[in-house]
Short mmCIF file of N, CA and C in Angstrom, two decimals:
data_model
loop_
_atom_site.label_atom_id
_atom_site.label_comp_id
_atom_site.label_asym_id
_atom_site.label_seq_id
_atom_site.Cartn_x
_atom_site.Cartn_y
_atom_site.Cartn_z
N MET K 1 5.16 7.56 -18.90
CA MET K 1 4.59 7.28 -17.61
C MET K 1 4.11 8.58 -16.97
N GLU K 2 2.94 8.53 -16.38
CA GLU K 2 2.37 9.69 -15.70
C GLU K 2 2.01 9.30 -14.27
N ILE K 3 2.52 10.04 -13.30
CA ILE K 3 2.14 9.85 -11.90
C ILE K 3 0.83 10.59 -11.68
N LYS K 4 -0.20 9.89 -11.21
CA LYS K 4 -1.53 10.49 -11.04
C LYS K 4 -1.76 11.00 -9.62
N GLY K 5 -0.94 10.55 -8.67
CA GLY K 5 -1.11 10.97 -7.28
C GLY K 5 -0.44 9.98 -6.35
N ILE K 6 -0.62 10.20 -5.08
CA ILE K 6 -0.17 9.25 -4.07
C ILE K 6 -1.41 8.51 -3.60
N ALA K 7 -1.47 7.22 -3.86
CA ALA K 7 -2.68 6.44 -3.59
C ALA K 7 -2.60 5.65 -2.30
N TRP K 8 -1.38 5.36 -1.82
CA TRP K 8 -1.21 4.46 -0.68
C TRP K 8 -0.06 4.95 0.17
N LEU K 9 -0.24 4.88 1.48
CA LEU K 9 0.83 5.17 2.43
C LEU K 9 0.84 4.05 3.44
N GLY K 10 2.00 3.47 3.67
CA GLY K 10 2.11 2.36 4.61
C GLY K 10 3.17 2.62 5.65
N SER K 11 2.93 2.10 6.85
CA SER K 11 3.89 2.24 7.94
C SER K 11 4.04 0.90 8.65
N ARG K 12 5.27 0.41 8.70
CA ARG K 12 5.59 -0.83 9.42
C ARG K 12 6.14 -0.41 10.77
N THR K 13 5.50 -0.85 11.87
CA THR K 13 5.85 -0.33 13.18
C THR K 13 5.81 -1.40 14.27
N LYS K 14 6.71 -1.27 15.24
CA LYS K 14 6.68 -2.16 16.40
C LYS K 14 5.55 -1.76 17.35
N ASN K 15 5.00 -0.57 17.18
CA ASN K 15 3.87 -0.10 17.99
C ASN K 15 2.56 -0.29 17.23
N TYR K 16 2.39 -1.48 16.68
CA TYR K 16 1.25 -1.78 15.82
C TYR K 16 -0.10 -1.51 16.50
N ASP K 17 -0.33 -2.11 17.66
CA ASP K 17 -1.63 -1.96 18.34
C ASP K 17 -1.92 -0.50 18.67
N GLU K 18 -0.90 0.21 19.13
CA GLU K 18 -1.08 1.62 19.48
C GLU K 18 -1.41 2.46 18.24
N MET K 19 -0.76 2.16 17.12
CA MET K 19 -1.03 2.90 15.88
C MET K 19 -2.44 2.64 15.35
N VAL K 20 -2.89 1.37 15.42
CA VAL K 20 -4.24 1.05 14.98
C VAL K 20 -5.25 1.80 15.83
N ALA K 21 -5.06 1.78 17.14
CA ALA K 21 -5.97 2.50 18.04
C ALA K 21 -5.93 4.00 17.77
N PHE K 22 -4.75 4.55 17.55
CA PHE K 22 -4.59 5.97 17.26
C PHE K 22 -5.38 6.36 16.01
N CYS K 23 -5.21 5.59 14.95
CA CYS K 23 -5.90 5.89 13.69
C CYS K 23 -7.41 5.75 13.82
N SER K 24 -7.85 4.71 14.53
CA SER K 24 -9.28 4.46 14.68
C SER K 24 -9.93 5.46 15.63
N GLU K 25 -9.31 5.64 16.79
CA GLU K 25 -9.95 6.40 17.87
C GLU K 25 -9.63 7.89 17.84
N LYS K 26 -8.40 8.24 17.54
CA LYS K 26 -8.00 9.65 17.58
C LYS K 26 -8.21 10.36 16.24
N LEU K 27 -7.84 9.67 15.15
CA LEU K 27 -7.99 10.27 13.83
C LEU K 27 -9.34 9.95 13.19
N ASP K 28 -10.08 9.01 13.79
CA ASP K 28 -11.40 8.60 13.31
C ASP K 28 -11.35 8.13 11.85
N LEU K 29 -10.30 7.37 11.50
CA LEU K 29 -10.19 6.83 10.15
C LEU K 29 -11.05 5.59 10.01
N LYS K 30 -11.57 5.35 8.82
CA LYS K 30 -12.44 4.22 8.54
C LYS K 30 -11.61 2.97 8.27
N GLN K 31 -11.65 2.00 9.20
CA GLN K 31 -10.88 0.77 9.04
C GLN K 31 -11.67 -0.20 8.18
N VAL K 32 -11.04 -0.68 7.09
CA VAL K 32 -11.72 -1.57 6.15
C VAL K 32 -11.13 -2.98 6.14
N LEU K 33 -10.02 -3.17 6.82
CA LEU K 33 -9.42 -4.50 6.93
C LEU K 33 -8.66 -4.58 8.24
N SER K 34 -8.85 -5.68 8.95
CA SER K 34 -8.16 -5.88 10.21
C SER K 34 -7.65 -7.30 10.27
N LYS K 35 -6.35 -7.43 10.47
CA LYS K 35 -5.72 -8.73 10.67
C LYS K 35 -4.78 -8.60 11.86
N GLU K 36 -4.23 -9.71 12.27
CA GLU K 36 -3.31 -9.70 13.41
C GLU K 36 -2.10 -8.81 13.15
N ASP K 37 -1.66 -8.74 11.90
CA ASP K 37 -0.43 -8.01 11.58
C ASP K 37 -0.60 -6.91 10.53
N MET K 38 -1.86 -6.55 10.24
CA MET K 38 -2.10 -5.55 9.21
C MET K 38 -3.48 -4.91 9.41
N ALA K 39 -3.54 -3.59 9.30
CA ALA K 39 -4.81 -2.86 9.35
C ALA K 39 -4.81 -1.87 8.19
N VAL K 40 -5.93 -1.78 7.50
CA VAL K 40 -6.06 -0.90 6.34
C VAL K 40 -7.18 0.10 6.62
N PHE K 41 -6.88 1.37 6.37
CA PHE K 41 -7.84 2.45 6.55
C PHE K 41 -8.09 3.12 5.20
N LEU K 42 -9.35 3.41 4.92
CA LEU K 42 -9.75 4.03 3.65
C LEU K 42 -10.14 5.48 3.89
N MET K 43 -9.57 6.37 3.11
CA MET K 43 -9.89 7.80 3.19
C MET K 43 -11.10 8.09 2.31
N PRO K 44 -11.84 9.16 2.59
CA PRO K 44 -13.01 9.48 1.78
C PRO K 44 -12.71 9.64 0.28
N ASN K 45 -11.50 10.05 -0.08
CA ASN K 45 -11.16 10.22 -1.50
C ASN K 45 -10.64 8.95 -2.15
N GLY K 46 -10.61 7.83 -1.41
CA GLY K 46 -10.15 6.56 -1.96
C GLY K 46 -8.71 6.22 -1.65
N ASP K 47 -7.95 7.15 -1.07
CA ASP K 47 -6.57 6.85 -0.68
C ASP K 47 -6.57 5.86 0.48
N VAL K 48 -5.45 5.15 0.62
CA VAL K 48 -5.35 4.07 1.60
C VAL K 48 -4.16 4.32 2.51
N PHE K 49 -4.35 4.10 3.83
CA PHE K 49 -3.27 4.10 4.81
C PHE K 49 -3.24 2.72 5.45
N GLU K 50 -2.08 2.07 5.40
CA GLU K 50 -1.95 0.70 5.91
C GLU K 50 -0.89 0.68 7.01
N ILE K 51 -1.23 0.03 8.12
CA ILE K 51 -0.30 -0.15 9.23
C ILE K 51 0.06 -1.63 9.28
N MET K 52 1.37 -1.91 9.39
CA MET K 52 1.85 -3.29 9.40
C MET K 52 2.68 -3.55 10.65
N ALA K 53 2.53 -4.74 11.22
CA ALA K 53 3.37 -5.17 12.33
C ALA K 53 4.76 -5.51 11.79
N PRO K 54 5.79 -5.48 12.64
CA PRO K 54 7.16 -5.70 12.15
C PRO K 54 7.39 -7.05 11.48
N HIS K 55 6.68 -8.09 11.89
CA HIS K 55 6.93 -9.43 11.35
C HIS K 55 6.22 -9.70 10.03
N ILE K 56 5.48 -8.74 9.48
CA ILE K 56 4.75 -8.96 8.23
C ILE K 56 5.68 -9.14 7.04
N ASP K 57 6.95 -8.77 7.16
CA ASP K 57 7.88 -8.83 6.04
C ASP K 57 8.11 -10.24 5.52
N ALA K 58 7.61 -11.26 6.21
CA ALA K 58 7.79 -12.64 5.74
C ALA K 58 7.13 -12.86 4.38
N SER K 59 6.01 -12.18 4.10
CA SER K 59 5.32 -12.38 2.84
C SER K 59 5.92 -11.54 1.70
N GLN K 60 6.53 -10.43 2.02
CA GLN K 60 7.20 -9.57 1.05
C GLN K 60 8.54 -9.17 1.65
N PRO K 61 9.60 -9.89 1.36
CA PRO K 61 10.88 -9.66 2.02
C PRO K 61 11.36 -8.21 1.99
N GLU K 62 11.06 -7.47 0.94
CA GLU K 62 11.54 -6.09 0.87
C GLU K 62 10.90 -5.19 1.91
N LEU K 63 9.77 -5.60 2.51
CA LEU K 63 9.17 -4.79 3.56
C LEU K 63 10.10 -4.67 4.76
N GLY K 64 11.01 -5.63 4.91
CA GLY K 64 12.01 -5.55 5.97
C GLY K 64 12.94 -4.37 5.79
N GLN K 65 12.96 -3.77 4.61
CA GLN K 65 13.80 -2.61 4.33
C GLN K 65 13.07 -1.28 4.55
N MET K 66 11.80 -1.36 4.98
CA MET K 66 11.04 -0.13 5.24
C MET K 66 11.52 0.47 6.55
N GLU K 67 12.28 1.55 6.46
CA GLU K 67 12.80 2.22 7.65
C GLU K 67 11.94 3.42 8.04
N CYS K 68 11.00 3.76 7.21
CA CYS K 68 10.10 4.88 7.47
C CYS K 68 8.81 4.60 6.71
N PRO K 69 7.76 5.39 6.91
CA PRO K 69 6.55 5.17 6.11
C PRO K 69 6.87 5.19 4.62
N LYS K 70 6.11 4.39 3.87
CA LYS K 70 6.35 4.23 2.43
C LYS K 70 5.12 4.69 1.66
N ALA K 71 5.34 5.52 0.65
CA ALA K 71 4.26 5.99 -0.22
C ALA K 71 4.30 5.22 -1.53
N GLU K 72 3.13 5.00 -2.11
CA GLU K 72 3.03 4.41 -3.44
C GLU K 72 2.35 5.40 -4.37
N PHE K 73 2.98 5.62 -5.51
CA PHE K 73 2.46 6.54 -6.51
C PHE K 73 1.50 5.81 -7.44
N LEU K 74 0.38 6.46 -7.74
CA LEU K 74 -0.64 5.89 -8.61
C LEU K 74 -0.24 6.09 -10.07
N VAL K 75 -0.22 5.00 -10.83
CA VAL K 75 0.08 5.03 -12.27
C VAL K 75 -0.99 4.22 -13.00
N GLU K 76 -1.06 4.39 -14.29
CA GLU K 76 -2.04 3.65 -15.10
C GLU K 76 -1.69 2.17 -15.19
N ASP K 77 -0.41 1.86 -15.37
CA ASP K 77 0.03 0.48 -15.59
C ASP K 77 1.36 0.27 -14.87
N VAL K 78 1.35 -0.50 -13.79
CA VAL K 78 2.56 -0.72 -12.99
C VAL K 78 3.67 -1.35 -13.82
N HIS K 79 3.34 -2.35 -14.61
CA HIS K 79 4.37 -3.04 -15.39
C HIS K 79 5.07 -2.09 -16.36
N GLN K 80 4.30 -1.28 -17.07
CA GLN K 80 4.89 -0.33 -18.02
C GLN K 80 5.69 0.75 -17.30
N ALA K 81 5.13 1.27 -16.20
CA ALA K 81 5.84 2.31 -15.45
C ALA K 81 7.16 1.78 -14.91
N ARG K 82 7.15 0.54 -14.43
CA ARG K 82 8.40 -0.05 -13.93
C ARG K 82 9.43 -0.16 -15.06
N GLN K 83 8.99 -0.63 -16.23
CA GLN K 83 9.90 -0.71 -17.39
C GLN K 83 10.49 0.65 -17.72
N ASP K 84 9.64 1.67 -17.75
CA ASP K 84 10.09 3.02 -18.06
C ASP K 84 11.12 3.50 -17.04
N MET K 85 10.86 3.25 -15.77
CA MET K 85 11.77 3.71 -14.72
C MET K 85 13.07 2.91 -14.70
N GLU K 86 12.99 1.61 -14.96
CA GLU K 86 14.21 0.80 -15.03
C GLU K 86 15.10 1.28 -16.17
N ALA K 87 14.49 1.71 -17.27
CA ALA K 87 15.26 2.23 -18.41
C ALA K 87 16.00 3.51 -18.02
N LEU K 88 15.51 4.20 -16.99
CA LEU K 88 16.16 5.41 -16.50
C LEU K 88 17.20 5.10 -15.42
N GLY K 89 17.37 3.81 -15.12
CA GLY K 89 18.37 3.40 -14.13
C GLY K 89 17.87 3.36 -12.70
N ILE K 90 16.57 3.40 -12.50
CA ILE K 90 16.01 3.35 -11.15
C ILE K 90 16.01 1.91 -10.66
N GLU K 91 16.47 1.71 -9.42
CA GLU K 91 16.59 0.37 -8.82
C GLU K 91 15.25 -0.08 -8.24
N PHE K 92 14.78 -1.24 -8.68
CA PHE K 92 13.57 -1.84 -8.11
C PHE K 92 13.96 -2.95 -7.15
N VAL K 93 13.15 -3.11 -6.11
CA VAL K 93 13.41 -4.11 -5.08
C VAL K 93 12.22 -5.06 -5.06
N GLY K 94 12.46 -6.32 -5.39
CA GLY K 94 11.37 -7.29 -5.42
C GLY K 94 10.63 -7.26 -6.75
N PRO K 95 9.65 -8.15 -6.88
CA PRO K 95 8.89 -8.27 -8.13
C PRO K 95 7.73 -7.28 -8.21
N VAL K 96 6.96 -7.38 -9.28
CA VAL K 96 5.66 -6.73 -9.34
C VAL K 96 4.69 -7.71 -8.68
N TYR K 97 4.00 -7.25 -7.64
CA TYR K 97 3.00 -8.08 -6.97
C TYR K 97 1.66 -7.84 -7.63
N VAL K 98 0.91 -8.90 -7.88
CA VAL K 98 -0.38 -8.77 -8.54
C VAL K 98 -1.45 -9.39 -7.66
N ALA K 99 -2.42 -8.57 -7.27
CA ALA K 99 -3.59 -9.04 -6.53
C ALA K 99 -4.71 -9.23 -7.55
N GLU K 100 -5.90 -9.49 -7.07
CA GLU K 100 -6.99 -9.78 -7.99
C GLU K 100 -7.25 -8.64 -8.99
N LYS K 101 -7.21 -7.39 -8.51
CA LYS K 101 -7.56 -6.28 -9.40
C LYS K 101 -6.57 -5.13 -9.37
N HIS K 102 -5.40 -5.33 -8.80
CA HIS K 102 -4.39 -4.28 -8.85
C HIS K 102 -3.01 -4.88 -8.67
N ALA K 103 -2.00 -4.07 -8.95
CA ALA K 103 -0.61 -4.52 -8.83
C ALA K 103 0.20 -3.42 -8.18
N TRP K 104 1.34 -3.81 -7.59
CA TRP K 104 2.24 -2.84 -6.99
C TRP K 104 3.67 -3.37 -7.04
N THR K 105 4.62 -2.46 -6.95
CA THR K 105 6.03 -2.81 -6.96
C THR K 105 6.80 -1.74 -6.18
N ASN K 106 8.01 -2.07 -5.75
CA ASN K 106 8.80 -1.20 -4.89
C ASN K 106 10.09 -0.77 -5.57
N PHE K 107 10.48 0.48 -5.35
CA PHE K 107 11.75 0.97 -5.88
C PHE K 107 12.46 1.81 -4.82
N ARG K 108 13.77 1.96 -5.00
CA ARG K 108 14.57 2.76 -4.08
C ARG K 108 14.85 4.11 -4.74
N ALA K 109 14.58 5.17 -3.99
CA ALA K 109 14.82 6.54 -4.47
C ALA K 109 16.19 7.03 -4.00
N PRO K 110 16.65 8.17 -4.50
CA PRO K 110 17.96 8.69 -4.11
C PRO K 110 18.12 8.93 -2.61
N ASP K 111 17.01 9.11 -1.87
CA ASP K 111 17.12 9.31 -0.42
C ASP K 111 17.40 8.00 0.32
N GLY K 112 17.44 6.87 -0.43
CA GLY K 112 17.73 5.57 0.16
C GLY K 112 16.51 4.82 0.64
N HIS K 113 15.35 5.45 0.61
CA HIS K 113 14.13 4.82 1.11
C HIS K 113 13.36 4.12 0.01
N LEU K 114 12.50 3.18 0.43
CA LEU K 114 11.63 2.49 -0.52
C LEU K 114 10.39 3.31 -0.78
N TYR K 115 9.97 3.33 -2.02
CA TYR K 115 8.71 3.90 -2.47
C TYR K 115 8.08 2.85 -3.37
N GLY K 116 6.87 3.09 -3.83
CA GLY K 116 6.23 2.11 -4.68
C GLY K 116 5.40 2.73 -5.77
N LEU K 117 4.99 1.87 -6.69
CA LEU K 117 4.03 2.21 -7.74
C LEU K 117 2.84 1.30 -7.55
N THR K 118 1.65 1.80 -7.77
CA THR K 118 0.44 0.98 -7.74
C THR K 118 -0.44 1.41 -8.89
N ASP K 119 -1.21 0.46 -9.45
CA ASP K 119 -2.05 0.83 -10.59
C ASP K 119 -3.50 1.02 -10.22
N ASP K 120 -3.80 0.95 -8.95
CA ASP K 120 -5.12 1.33 -8.46
C ASP K 120 -5.02 1.49 -6.96
N ARG K 121 -5.96 2.20 -6.39
CA ARG K 121 -5.95 2.33 -4.93
C ARG K 121 -6.45 1.01 -4.40
N LEU K 122 -7.69 0.89 -4.15
CA LEU K 122 -8.33 -0.40 -3.87
C LEU K 122 -9.56 -0.41 -4.73
N PRO K 123 -9.55 -1.13 -5.84
CA PRO K 123 -10.62 -1.07 -6.83
C PRO K 123 -12.01 -1.22 -6.21
N GLY K 124 -12.91 -0.34 -6.60
CA GLY K 124 -14.28 -0.41 -6.13
C GLY K 124 -14.51 0.27 -4.80
N LEU K 125 -13.48 0.80 -4.16
CA LEU K 125 -13.64 1.40 -2.84
C LEU K 125 -13.54 2.92 -2.88
N ARG K 126 -14.18 3.52 -3.83
CA ARG K 126 -14.14 4.96 -3.94
C ARG K 126 -15.49 5.54 -3.52
N GLY K 127 -15.45 6.33 -2.47
CA GLY K 127 -16.63 7.05 -2.03
C GLY K 127 -17.82 6.14 -1.77
N ASP K 128 -18.97 6.51 -2.31
CA ASP K 128 -20.21 5.78 -2.08
C ASP K 128 -20.25 4.45 -2.81
N GLU K 129 -19.28 4.17 -3.67
CA GLU K 129 -19.28 2.93 -4.44
C GLU K 129 -18.63 1.78 -3.67
N ALA K 130 -18.25 2.00 -2.39
CA ALA K 130 -17.55 0.97 -1.62
C ALA K 130 -18.38 -0.30 -1.55
N LYS K 131 -17.71 -1.43 -1.71
CA LYS K 131 -18.37 -2.72 -1.65
C LYS K 131 -17.37 -3.76 -1.17
N ILE K 132 -17.81 -4.97 -0.89
CA ILE K 132 -16.90 -6.02 -0.46
C ILE K 132 -16.11 -6.52 -1.66
N ILE K 133 -14.80 -6.59 -1.49
CA ILE K 133 -13.91 -7.06 -2.55
C ILE K 133 -12.98 -8.10 -1.96
N PRO K 134 -12.95 -9.32 -2.49
CA PRO K 134 -11.98 -10.29 -1.98
C PRO K 134 -10.57 -9.89 -2.38
N ILE K 135 -9.64 -10.04 -1.43
CA ILE K 135 -8.24 -9.80 -1.75
C ILE K 135 -7.43 -11.01 -1.33
N ASN K 136 -6.17 -11.04 -1.69
CA ASN K 136 -5.34 -12.22 -1.48
C ASN K 136 -4.95 -12.49 -0.05
N PHE K 137 -5.33 -11.66 0.90
CA PHE K 137 -4.91 -11.84 2.27
C PHE K 137 -5.86 -12.75 3.04
N GLY K 138 -6.81 -13.39 2.37
CA GLY K 138 -7.71 -14.33 3.02
C GLY K 138 -8.88 -13.67 3.73
N GLN K 139 -9.05 -12.37 3.55
CA GLN K 139 -10.17 -11.66 4.16
C GLN K 139 -10.78 -10.75 3.11
N SER K 140 -11.88 -10.13 3.45
CA SER K 140 -12.51 -9.19 2.53
C SER K 140 -12.41 -7.79 3.10
N ILE K 141 -12.46 -6.82 2.22
CA ILE K 141 -12.50 -5.42 2.62
C ILE K 141 -13.96 -5.03 2.63
N ARG K 142 -14.38 -4.34 3.67
CA ARG K 142 -15.79 -3.99 3.81
C ARG K 142 -15.98 -2.48 3.89
N ASN K 143 -17.13 -2.05 3.47
CA ASN K 143 -17.54 -0.67 3.64
C ASN K 143 -18.02 -0.50 5.07
#
């Protein structure tokens, strides 16, 4: 298994509206998805920052265990990387989630916090190649 980078950072917060406004207005981040309980921002290099409202954990129960921002490490194959890490005794929380063109899973590190693995950032959303991609949340991501 090879870690290629940190592709995703997520924060679950009770100050959801304030954080979305902060990222949009103060940090001038490019918002590519907006829902009542989730906002996704795309960085110029393809990295993703996601803000989640506290009640979003209903769809992924382990999100209720996010006590601080959570990073996801980019790997070639989430399923294989998870197998490799489980063989080393690393505790995973929840299943491997599979969207249309990427997958992710969560694990607990020695600091007690959740981290994740992902096998792509947001496919097709790198730099000038950004385009509309349907995802499982019932909305599309736009450039």
